[in-house]
Coordinates of C-alpha atoms (C1' of nucleotides) in Angstrom, one line a residue:
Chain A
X1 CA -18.2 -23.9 -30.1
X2 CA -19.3 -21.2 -32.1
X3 CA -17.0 -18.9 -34.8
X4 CA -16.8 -16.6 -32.4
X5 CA -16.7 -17.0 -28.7
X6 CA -17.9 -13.6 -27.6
X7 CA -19.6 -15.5 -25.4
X8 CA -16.3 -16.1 -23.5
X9 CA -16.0 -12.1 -22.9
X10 CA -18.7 -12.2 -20.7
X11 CA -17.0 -14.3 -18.4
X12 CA -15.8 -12.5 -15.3
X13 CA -12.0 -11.5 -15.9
X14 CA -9.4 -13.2 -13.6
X15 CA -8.9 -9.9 -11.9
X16 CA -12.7 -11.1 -10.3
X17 CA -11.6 -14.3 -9.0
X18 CA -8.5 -13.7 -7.4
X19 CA -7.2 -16.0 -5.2
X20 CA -7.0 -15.4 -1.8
X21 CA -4.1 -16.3 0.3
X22 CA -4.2 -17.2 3.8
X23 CA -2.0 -13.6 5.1
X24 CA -4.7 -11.7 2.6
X25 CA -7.8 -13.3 4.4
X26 CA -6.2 -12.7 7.9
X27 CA -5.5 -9.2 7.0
X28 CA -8.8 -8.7 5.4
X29 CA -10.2 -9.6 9.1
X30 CA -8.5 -7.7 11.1
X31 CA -9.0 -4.7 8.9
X32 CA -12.5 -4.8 9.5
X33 CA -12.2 -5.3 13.1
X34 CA -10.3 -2.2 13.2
X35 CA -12.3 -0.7 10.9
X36 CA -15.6 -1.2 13.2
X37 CA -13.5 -0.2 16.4
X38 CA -13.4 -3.3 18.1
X39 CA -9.5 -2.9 18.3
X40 CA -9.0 0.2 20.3
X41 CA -6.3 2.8 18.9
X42 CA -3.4 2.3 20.1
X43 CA -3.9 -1.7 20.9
X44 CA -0.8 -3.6 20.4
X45 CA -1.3 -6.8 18.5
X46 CA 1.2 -9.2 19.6
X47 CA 2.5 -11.9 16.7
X48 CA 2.2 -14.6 18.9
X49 CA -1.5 -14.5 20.5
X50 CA -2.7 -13.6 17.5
X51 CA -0.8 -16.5 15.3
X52 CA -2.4 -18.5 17.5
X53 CA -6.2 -17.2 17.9
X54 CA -6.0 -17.3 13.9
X55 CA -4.7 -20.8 13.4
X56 CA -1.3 -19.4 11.3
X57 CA 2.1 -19.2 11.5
X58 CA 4.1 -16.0 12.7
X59 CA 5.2 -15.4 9.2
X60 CA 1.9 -15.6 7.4
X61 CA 0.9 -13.0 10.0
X62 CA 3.4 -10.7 9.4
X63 CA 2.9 -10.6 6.1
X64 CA -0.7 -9.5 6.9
X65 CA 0.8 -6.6 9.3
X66 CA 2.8 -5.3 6.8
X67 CA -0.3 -4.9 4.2
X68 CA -2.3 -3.5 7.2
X69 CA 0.5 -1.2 7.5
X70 CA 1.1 0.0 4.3
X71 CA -2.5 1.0 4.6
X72 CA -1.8 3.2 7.4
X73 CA -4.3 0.9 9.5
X74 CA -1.5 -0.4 11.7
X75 CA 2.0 0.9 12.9
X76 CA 5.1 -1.3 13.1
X77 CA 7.4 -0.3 15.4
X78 CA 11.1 -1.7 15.3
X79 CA 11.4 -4.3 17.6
X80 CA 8.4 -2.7 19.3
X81 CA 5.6 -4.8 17.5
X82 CA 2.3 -3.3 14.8
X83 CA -0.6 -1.4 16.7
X84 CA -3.4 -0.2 15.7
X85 CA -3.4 2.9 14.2
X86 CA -3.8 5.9 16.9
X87 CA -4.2 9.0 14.6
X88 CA -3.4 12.4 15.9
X89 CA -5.0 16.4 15.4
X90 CA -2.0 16.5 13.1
X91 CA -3.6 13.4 10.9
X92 CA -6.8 15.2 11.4
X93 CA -6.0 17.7 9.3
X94 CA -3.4 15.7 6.3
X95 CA -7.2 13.6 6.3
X96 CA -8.9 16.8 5.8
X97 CA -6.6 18.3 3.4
X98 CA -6.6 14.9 1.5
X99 CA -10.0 15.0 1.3
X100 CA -10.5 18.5 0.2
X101 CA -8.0 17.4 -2.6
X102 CA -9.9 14.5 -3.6
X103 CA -13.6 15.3 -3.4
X104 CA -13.8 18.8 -4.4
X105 CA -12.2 18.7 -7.5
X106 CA -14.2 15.2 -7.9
X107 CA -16.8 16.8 -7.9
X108 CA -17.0 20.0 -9.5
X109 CA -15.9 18.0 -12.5
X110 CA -19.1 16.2 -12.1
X111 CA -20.6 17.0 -15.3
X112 CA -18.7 14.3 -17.5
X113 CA -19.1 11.9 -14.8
X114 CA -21.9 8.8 -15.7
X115 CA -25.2 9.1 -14.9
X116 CA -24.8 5.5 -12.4
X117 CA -22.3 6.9 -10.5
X118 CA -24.4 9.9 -9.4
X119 CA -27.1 7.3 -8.5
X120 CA -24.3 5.6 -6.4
X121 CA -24.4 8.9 -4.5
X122 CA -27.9 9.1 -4.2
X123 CA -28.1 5.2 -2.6
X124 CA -25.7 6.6 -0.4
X125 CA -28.0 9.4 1.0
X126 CA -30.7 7.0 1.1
X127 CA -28.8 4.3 3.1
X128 CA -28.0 7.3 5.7
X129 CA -31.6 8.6 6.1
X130 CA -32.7 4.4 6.9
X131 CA -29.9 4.2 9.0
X132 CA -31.4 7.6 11.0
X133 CA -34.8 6.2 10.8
X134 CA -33.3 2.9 12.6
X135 CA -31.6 4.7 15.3
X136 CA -28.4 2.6 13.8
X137 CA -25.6 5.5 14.9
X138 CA -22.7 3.2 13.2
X139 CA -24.5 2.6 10.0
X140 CA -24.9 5.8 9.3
X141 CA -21.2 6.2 10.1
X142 CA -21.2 4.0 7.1
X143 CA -23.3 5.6 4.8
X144 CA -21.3 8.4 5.6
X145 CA -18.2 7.2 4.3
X146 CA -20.2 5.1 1.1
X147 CA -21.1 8.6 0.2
X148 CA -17.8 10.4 0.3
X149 CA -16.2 7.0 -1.6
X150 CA -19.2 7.7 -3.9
X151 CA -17.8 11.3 -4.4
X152 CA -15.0 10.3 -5.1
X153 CA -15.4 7.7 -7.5
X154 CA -16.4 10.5 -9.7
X155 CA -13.0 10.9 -10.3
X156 CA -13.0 7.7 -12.5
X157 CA -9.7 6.8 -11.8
X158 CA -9.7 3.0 -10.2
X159 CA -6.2 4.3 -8.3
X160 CA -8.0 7.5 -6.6
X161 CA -11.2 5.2 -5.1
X162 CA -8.4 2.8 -3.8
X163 CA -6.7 5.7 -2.1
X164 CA -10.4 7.4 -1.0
X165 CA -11.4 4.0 0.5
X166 CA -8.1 4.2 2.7
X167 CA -8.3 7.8 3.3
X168 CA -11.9 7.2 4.8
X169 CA -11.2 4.0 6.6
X170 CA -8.4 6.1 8.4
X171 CA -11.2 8.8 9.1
X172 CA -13.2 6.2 10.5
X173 CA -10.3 5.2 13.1
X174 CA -10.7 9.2 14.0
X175 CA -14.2 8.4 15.3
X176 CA -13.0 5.6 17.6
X177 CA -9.7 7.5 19.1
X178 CA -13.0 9.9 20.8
X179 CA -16.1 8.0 21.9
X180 CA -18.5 9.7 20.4
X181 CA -20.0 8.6 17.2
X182 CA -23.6 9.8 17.7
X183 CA -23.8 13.4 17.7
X184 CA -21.0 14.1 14.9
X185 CA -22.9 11.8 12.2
X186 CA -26.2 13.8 13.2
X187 CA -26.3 16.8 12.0
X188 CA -24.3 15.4 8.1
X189 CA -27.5 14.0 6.4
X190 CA -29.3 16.7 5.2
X191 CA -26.0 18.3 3.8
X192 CA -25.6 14.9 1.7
X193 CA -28.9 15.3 0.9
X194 CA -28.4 18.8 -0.4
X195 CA -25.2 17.6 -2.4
X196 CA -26.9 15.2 -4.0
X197 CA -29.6 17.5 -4.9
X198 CA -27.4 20.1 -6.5
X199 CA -25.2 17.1 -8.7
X200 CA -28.4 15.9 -9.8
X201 CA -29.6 19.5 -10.7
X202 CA -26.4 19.3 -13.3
X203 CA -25.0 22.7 -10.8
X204 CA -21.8 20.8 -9.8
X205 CA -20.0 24.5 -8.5
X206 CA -23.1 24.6 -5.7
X207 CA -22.2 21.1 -4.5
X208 CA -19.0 21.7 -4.2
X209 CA -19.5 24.6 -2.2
X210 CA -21.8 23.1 0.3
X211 CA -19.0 19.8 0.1
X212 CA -16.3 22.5 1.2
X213 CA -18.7 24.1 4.4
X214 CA -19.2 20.5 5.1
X215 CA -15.6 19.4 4.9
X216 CA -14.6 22.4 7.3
X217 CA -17.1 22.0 9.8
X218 CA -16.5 18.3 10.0
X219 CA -12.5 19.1 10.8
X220 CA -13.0 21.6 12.8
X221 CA -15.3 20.0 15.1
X222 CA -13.3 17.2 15.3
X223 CA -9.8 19.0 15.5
X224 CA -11.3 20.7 18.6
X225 CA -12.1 17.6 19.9
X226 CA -8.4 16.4 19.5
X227 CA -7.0 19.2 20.7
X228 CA -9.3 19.4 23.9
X229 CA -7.6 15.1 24.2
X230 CA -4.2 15.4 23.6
X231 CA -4.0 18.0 26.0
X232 CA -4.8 15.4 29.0
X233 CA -3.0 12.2 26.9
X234 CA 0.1 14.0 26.9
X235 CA 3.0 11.7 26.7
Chain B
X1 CA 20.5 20.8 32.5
X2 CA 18.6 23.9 32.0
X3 CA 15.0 24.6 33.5
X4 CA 13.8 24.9 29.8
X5 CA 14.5 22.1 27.8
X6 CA 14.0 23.8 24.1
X7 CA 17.6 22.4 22.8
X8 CA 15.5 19.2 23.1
X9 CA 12.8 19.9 20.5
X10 CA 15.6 20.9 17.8
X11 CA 16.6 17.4 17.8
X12 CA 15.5 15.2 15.1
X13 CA 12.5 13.5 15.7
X14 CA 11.8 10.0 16.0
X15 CA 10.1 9.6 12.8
X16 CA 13.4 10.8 11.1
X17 CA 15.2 8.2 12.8
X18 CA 13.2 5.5 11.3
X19 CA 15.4 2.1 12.0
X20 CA 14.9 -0.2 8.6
X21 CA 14.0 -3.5 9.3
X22 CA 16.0 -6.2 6.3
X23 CA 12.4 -6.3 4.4
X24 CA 12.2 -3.1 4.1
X25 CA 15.7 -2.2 2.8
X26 CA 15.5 -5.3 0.4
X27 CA 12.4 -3.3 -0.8
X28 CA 14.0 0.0 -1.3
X29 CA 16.8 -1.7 -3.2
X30 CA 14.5 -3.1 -5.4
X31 CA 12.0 -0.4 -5.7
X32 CA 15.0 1.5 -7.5
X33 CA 15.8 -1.1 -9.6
X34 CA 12.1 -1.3 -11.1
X35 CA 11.8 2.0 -11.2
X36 CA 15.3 2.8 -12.9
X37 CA 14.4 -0.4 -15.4
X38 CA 17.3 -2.5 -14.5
X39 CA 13.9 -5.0 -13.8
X40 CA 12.0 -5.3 -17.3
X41 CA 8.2 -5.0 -16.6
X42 CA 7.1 -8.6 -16.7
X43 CA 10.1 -10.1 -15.5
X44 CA 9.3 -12.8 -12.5
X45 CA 11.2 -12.5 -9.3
X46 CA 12.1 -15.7 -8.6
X47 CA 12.0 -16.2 -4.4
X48 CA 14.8 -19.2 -4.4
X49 CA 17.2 -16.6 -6.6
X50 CA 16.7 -13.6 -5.1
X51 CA 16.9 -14.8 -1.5
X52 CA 20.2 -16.2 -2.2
X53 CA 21.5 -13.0 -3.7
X54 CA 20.3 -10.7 -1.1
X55 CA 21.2 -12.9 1.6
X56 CA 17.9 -13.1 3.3
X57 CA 15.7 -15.8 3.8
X58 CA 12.6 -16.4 1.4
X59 CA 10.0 -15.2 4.7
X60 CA 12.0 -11.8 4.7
X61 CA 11.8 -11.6 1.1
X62 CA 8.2 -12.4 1.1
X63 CA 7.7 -9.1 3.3
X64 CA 9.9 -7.5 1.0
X65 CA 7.1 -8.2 -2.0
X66 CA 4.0 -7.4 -0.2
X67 CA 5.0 -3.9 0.5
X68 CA 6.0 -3.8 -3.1
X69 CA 3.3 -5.1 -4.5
X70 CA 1.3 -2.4 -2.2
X71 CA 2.6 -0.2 -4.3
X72 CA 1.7 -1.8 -7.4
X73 CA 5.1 -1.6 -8.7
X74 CA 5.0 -5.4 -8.6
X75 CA 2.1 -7.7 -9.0
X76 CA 1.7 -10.9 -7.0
X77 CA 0.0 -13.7 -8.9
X78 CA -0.9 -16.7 -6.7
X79 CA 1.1 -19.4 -6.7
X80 CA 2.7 -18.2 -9.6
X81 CA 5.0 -15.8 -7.8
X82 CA 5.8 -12.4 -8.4
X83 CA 6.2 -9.7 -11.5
X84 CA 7.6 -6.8 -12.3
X85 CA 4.4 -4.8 -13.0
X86 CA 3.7 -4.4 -16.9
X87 CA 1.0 -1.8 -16.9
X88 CA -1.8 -2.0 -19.6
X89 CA -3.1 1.0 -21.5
X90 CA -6.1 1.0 -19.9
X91 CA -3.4 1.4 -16.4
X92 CA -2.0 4.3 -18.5
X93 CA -5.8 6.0 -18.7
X94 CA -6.3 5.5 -15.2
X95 CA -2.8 6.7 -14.1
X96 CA -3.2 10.0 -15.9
X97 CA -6.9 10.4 -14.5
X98 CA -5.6 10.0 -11.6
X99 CA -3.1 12.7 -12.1
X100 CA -5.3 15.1 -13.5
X101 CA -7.6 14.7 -10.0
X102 CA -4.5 15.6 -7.9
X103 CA -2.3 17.7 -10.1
X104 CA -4.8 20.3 -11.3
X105 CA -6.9 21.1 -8.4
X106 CA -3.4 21.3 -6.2
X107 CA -2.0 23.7 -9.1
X108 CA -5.3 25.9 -8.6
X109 CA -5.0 26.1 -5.0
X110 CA -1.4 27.4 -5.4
X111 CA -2.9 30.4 -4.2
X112 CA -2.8 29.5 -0.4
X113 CA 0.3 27.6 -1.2
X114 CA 3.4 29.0 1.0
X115 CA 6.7 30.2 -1.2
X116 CA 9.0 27.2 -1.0
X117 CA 6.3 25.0 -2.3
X118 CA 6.4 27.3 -5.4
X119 CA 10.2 27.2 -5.5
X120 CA 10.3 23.7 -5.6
X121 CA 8.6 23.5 -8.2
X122 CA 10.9 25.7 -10.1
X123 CA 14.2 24.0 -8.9
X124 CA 13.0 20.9 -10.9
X125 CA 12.5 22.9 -14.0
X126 CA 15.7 23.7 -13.3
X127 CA 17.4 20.3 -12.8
X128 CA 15.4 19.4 -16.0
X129 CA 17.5 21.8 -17.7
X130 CA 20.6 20.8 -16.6
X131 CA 20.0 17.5 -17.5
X132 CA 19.0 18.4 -20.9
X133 CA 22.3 20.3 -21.0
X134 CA 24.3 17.4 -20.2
X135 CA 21.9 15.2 -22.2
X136 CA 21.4 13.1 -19.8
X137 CA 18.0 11.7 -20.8
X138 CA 17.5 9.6 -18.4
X139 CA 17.6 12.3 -15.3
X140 CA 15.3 14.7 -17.6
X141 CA 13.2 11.5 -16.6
X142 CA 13.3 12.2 -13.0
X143 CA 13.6 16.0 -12.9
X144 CA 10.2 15.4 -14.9
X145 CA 8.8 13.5 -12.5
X146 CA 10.5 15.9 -9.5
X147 CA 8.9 18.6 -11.1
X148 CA 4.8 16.6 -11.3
X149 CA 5.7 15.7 -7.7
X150 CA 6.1 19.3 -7.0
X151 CA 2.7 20.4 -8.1
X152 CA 1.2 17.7 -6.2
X153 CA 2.6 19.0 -3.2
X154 CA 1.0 21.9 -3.4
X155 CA -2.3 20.0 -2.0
X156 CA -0.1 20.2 1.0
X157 CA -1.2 16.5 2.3
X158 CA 1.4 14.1 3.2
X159 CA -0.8 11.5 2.1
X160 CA -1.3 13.1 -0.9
X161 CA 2.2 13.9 -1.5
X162 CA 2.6 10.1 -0.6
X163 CA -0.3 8.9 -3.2
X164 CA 1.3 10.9 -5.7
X165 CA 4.7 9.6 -5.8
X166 CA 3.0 6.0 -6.2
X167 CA 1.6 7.1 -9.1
X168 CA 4.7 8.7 -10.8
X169 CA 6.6 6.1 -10.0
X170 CA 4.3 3.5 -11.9
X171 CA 3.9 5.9 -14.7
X172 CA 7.8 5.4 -14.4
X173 CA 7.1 2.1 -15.1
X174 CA 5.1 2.5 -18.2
X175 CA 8.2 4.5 -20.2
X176 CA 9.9 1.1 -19.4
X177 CA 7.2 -0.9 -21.5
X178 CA 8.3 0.5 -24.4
X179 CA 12.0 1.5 -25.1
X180 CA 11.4 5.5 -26.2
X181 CA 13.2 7.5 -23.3
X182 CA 14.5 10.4 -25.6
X183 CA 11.4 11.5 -27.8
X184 CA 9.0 11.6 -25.2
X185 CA 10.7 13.8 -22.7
X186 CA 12.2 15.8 -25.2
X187 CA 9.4 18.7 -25.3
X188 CA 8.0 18.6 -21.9
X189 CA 10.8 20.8 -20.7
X190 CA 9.2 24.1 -21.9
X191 CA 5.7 23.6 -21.0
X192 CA 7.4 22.8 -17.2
X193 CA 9.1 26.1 -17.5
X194 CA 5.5 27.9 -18.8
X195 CA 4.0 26.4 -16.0
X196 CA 6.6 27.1 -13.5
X197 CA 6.2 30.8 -14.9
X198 CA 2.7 31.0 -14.4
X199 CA 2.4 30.3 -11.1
X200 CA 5.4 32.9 -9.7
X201 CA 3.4 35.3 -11.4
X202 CA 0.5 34.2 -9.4
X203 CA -2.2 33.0 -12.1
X204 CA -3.2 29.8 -11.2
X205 CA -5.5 29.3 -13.7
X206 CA -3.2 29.7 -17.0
X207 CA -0.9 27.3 -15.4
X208 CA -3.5 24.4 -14.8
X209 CA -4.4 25.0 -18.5
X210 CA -1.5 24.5 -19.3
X211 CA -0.8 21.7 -17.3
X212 CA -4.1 20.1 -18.2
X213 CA -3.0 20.2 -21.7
X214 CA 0.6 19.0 -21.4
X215 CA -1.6 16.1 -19.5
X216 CA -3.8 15.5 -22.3
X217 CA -0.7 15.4 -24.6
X218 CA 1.6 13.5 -22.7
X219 CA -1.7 10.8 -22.2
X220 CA -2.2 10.7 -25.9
X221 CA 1.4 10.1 -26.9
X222 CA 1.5 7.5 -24.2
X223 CA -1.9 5.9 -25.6
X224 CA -1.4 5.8 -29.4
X225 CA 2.1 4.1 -28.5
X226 CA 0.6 1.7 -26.2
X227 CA -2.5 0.6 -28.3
X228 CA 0.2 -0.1 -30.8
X229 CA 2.3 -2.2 -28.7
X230 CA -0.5 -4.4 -27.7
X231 CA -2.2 -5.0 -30.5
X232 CA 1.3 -6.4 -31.6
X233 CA 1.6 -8.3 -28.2
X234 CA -1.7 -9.5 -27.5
X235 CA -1.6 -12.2 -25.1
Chain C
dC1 C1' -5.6 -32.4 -35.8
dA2 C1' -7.3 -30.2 -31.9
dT3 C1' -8.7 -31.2 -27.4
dC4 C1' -8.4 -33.4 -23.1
dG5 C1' -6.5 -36.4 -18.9
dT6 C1' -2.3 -37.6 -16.7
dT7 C1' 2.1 -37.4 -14.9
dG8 C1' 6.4 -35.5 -13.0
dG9 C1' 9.1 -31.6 -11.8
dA10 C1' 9.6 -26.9 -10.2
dT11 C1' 7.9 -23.1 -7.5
dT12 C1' 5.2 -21.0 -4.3
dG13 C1' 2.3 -21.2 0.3
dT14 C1' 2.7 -22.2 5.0
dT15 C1' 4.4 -24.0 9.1
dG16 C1' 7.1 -24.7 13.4
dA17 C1' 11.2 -24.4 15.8
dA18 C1' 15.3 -22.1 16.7
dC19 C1' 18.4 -18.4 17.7
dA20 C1' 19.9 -13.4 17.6
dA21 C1' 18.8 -8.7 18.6
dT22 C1' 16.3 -5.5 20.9
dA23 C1' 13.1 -3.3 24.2
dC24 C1' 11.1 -3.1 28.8
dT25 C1' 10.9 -3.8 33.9
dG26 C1' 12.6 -3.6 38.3
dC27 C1' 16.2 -2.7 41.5
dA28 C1' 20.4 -1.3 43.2
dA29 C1' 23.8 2.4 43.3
dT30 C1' 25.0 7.1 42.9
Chain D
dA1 C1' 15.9 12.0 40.3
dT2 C1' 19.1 9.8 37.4
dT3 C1' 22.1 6.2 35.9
dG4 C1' 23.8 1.3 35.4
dC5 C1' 22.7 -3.3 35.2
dA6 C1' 20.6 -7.5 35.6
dG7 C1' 16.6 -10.7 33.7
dT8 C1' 12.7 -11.4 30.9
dA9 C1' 9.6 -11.0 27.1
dT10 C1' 9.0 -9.9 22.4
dT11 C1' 10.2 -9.2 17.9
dG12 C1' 13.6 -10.0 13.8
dT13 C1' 15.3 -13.4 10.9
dT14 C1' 16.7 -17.8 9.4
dC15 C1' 16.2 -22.5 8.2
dA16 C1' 14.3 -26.9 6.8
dA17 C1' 10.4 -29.2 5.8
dC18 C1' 6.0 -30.3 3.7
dA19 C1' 1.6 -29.3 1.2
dA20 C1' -0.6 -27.1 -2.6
dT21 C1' -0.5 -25.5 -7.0
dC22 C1' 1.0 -24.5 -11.5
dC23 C1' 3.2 -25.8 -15.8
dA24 C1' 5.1 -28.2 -19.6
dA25 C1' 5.3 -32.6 -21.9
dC26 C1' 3.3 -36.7 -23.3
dG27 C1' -0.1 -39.7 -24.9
dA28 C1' -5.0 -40.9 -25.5
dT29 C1' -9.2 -39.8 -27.5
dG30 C1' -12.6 -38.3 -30.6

DNA sequence: CATCGTTGGATTGTTGAACAATACTGCAAT
DNA sequence: ATTGCAGTATTGTTCAACAATCCAACGATG
């Protein structure tokens, strides 16, 4: 051992490691399968078939729903049972409006923000346009949302990406209540693109003014779409 | 029954209703309790203890901490059980980043903001008055963070109003770190009033100056105090 | 003397079964 | 069409048990 044990600083913190408990890593997989769509809005997940696909106890998976819930993922409903979450034209726009809260402001204060986490934007872009060149529709759903947690993250404050990540996975349920994920991630590329290109240019006010056409084109197309579906789902 | 059943939609809606499952009123009662400092940050929740005194089983309890620890107003270590939350000074930084992302962009959008909004915001500078009348420290506290919680809601998202309460309350948390209630609400009150004043007369822009720099203050106190703190405490 | 293995006790992690409370379905009665 | 009333299925909650892990204390080691 040396005088000093700097050496020991370089170690990754506990926070790294962390221990995962069993209702964590259930949660952590359902999340993602509700995250990628393949449990339908709306799905009711009942404690006991899933206790016992999954190998654990009611309890443990409880605990899982309620984390699920808190993240606005799932619904618990008294004595009713946790769905998946089945967000409405009224969610649509609190998203929106969250949104508009979180990445404008994000990123019109820009200019003090790191040089790496604009290049986290740029990968962003760049993931998209491979996606597009693929033909892969959901990846580039998922670029899409990389680059508005990139936005965000301008914010530097470790609370606000936690709340963007759950803001966009909620956004991401929006694409799955509609079938149709192909042509409302088209025409978004070359508007990241342009972001992008204006933070990079140092002129923060002119990405933050093609964010805000963006952000309102994006909810109003799909706020029409709700509105034109909960007309006929009425109940 | 009439042909038009409008008497219906006065009626308070189910989300109103809410029925509270055990778990989740164990979790109110101790949400207050942490935030109002009857729980000292740091302090482990024993499961065996607390069970018995609430009078529910440990797997209801267990629920109880996952939403709470959600919220970050209790941390979950594994196998080590669960803390009152002790935020760090780096937690403070963060917290008041985070505040400065939500509070000042909602204050500059007051613009589109409807009237109550605004008057909310003016009936906490108001309570915070009283309080300071009947030197009731402790509820300057809460009119103070009534009054931030205001100005948040001016982003008019639920989930931002939502987001914003979380990170009150665990900024709550951090006047509980270290024992000065008094001193550090003591000359807020004015700068709420300023504030308040600015945006009835409709100039968004002197109030989030002054906001951003009653931030900037309030972060500084909050920093120098903690530094201080854990330099003596370092663990 | 500082460090490291071991041991025993305490607490959490997780389970499975049980029972109570509630919601839902279908059917009969009005 | 609405109401009342079964029976059934599911969730809400408890309890007791065991496994897994941490922690403090004690020696052993160099």
């Amino acid at each position: 051992m040396t005088a000093t044990d700097d050496h020991i600083d370089r170690l990754p913190t506990p926070a790294m490691v962390h221990a995962t408990s069993q209702a964590e890593r259930v949660a952590d997989m359902l999340r993602a399968f509700v995250i990628d769509g393949e449990l339908a809005p709306g799905v009711r997940l009942s404690e006991e078939k899933l206790s016992r696909k999954y190998q654990v106890s009611r309890n443990t998976l409880r605990e899982a729903f309620r984390l699920l819930s808190r993240e606005r993922l799932l619904v618990h409903r008294m004595h009713r049972g946790v769905f998946v979450a089945h967000p409405t034209g009224e969610d649509v726009r609190d998203l929106f409006n969250a949104r508009r809260a979180l990445e404008l402001p994000a990123v019109r204060g820009a200019a003090q923000a790191p040089e790496p986490l604009i290049r986290a934007v740029g990968a962003a872009v760049e993931e998209g346009e491979q996606a597009r060149a693929a033909s892969d529709w959901w990846r580039m759903g998922s670029a899409n949302m990389h680059f508005h947690e990139a936005l965000g993250a301008l914010s530097q404050s470790a609370r606000v990406n936690e709340f963007m990540r759950q803001v966009l996975a909620e956004t991401r349920l929006v694409f799955h209540v509609m079938a149709a994920p192909r042509e409302f991630h088209d025409p978004y590329l070359p508007w990241n693109r342009r972001i992008h290109l204006a933070l990079t240019a140092g002129d923060t006010e002119a990405a933050a003014e093609e964010l805000a056409e963006y952000l309102a084109t994006s909810e109003e197309q799909l706020a029409t779409a709700f509105s034109g579906m909960e007309r006929s789902t009425r109940g």
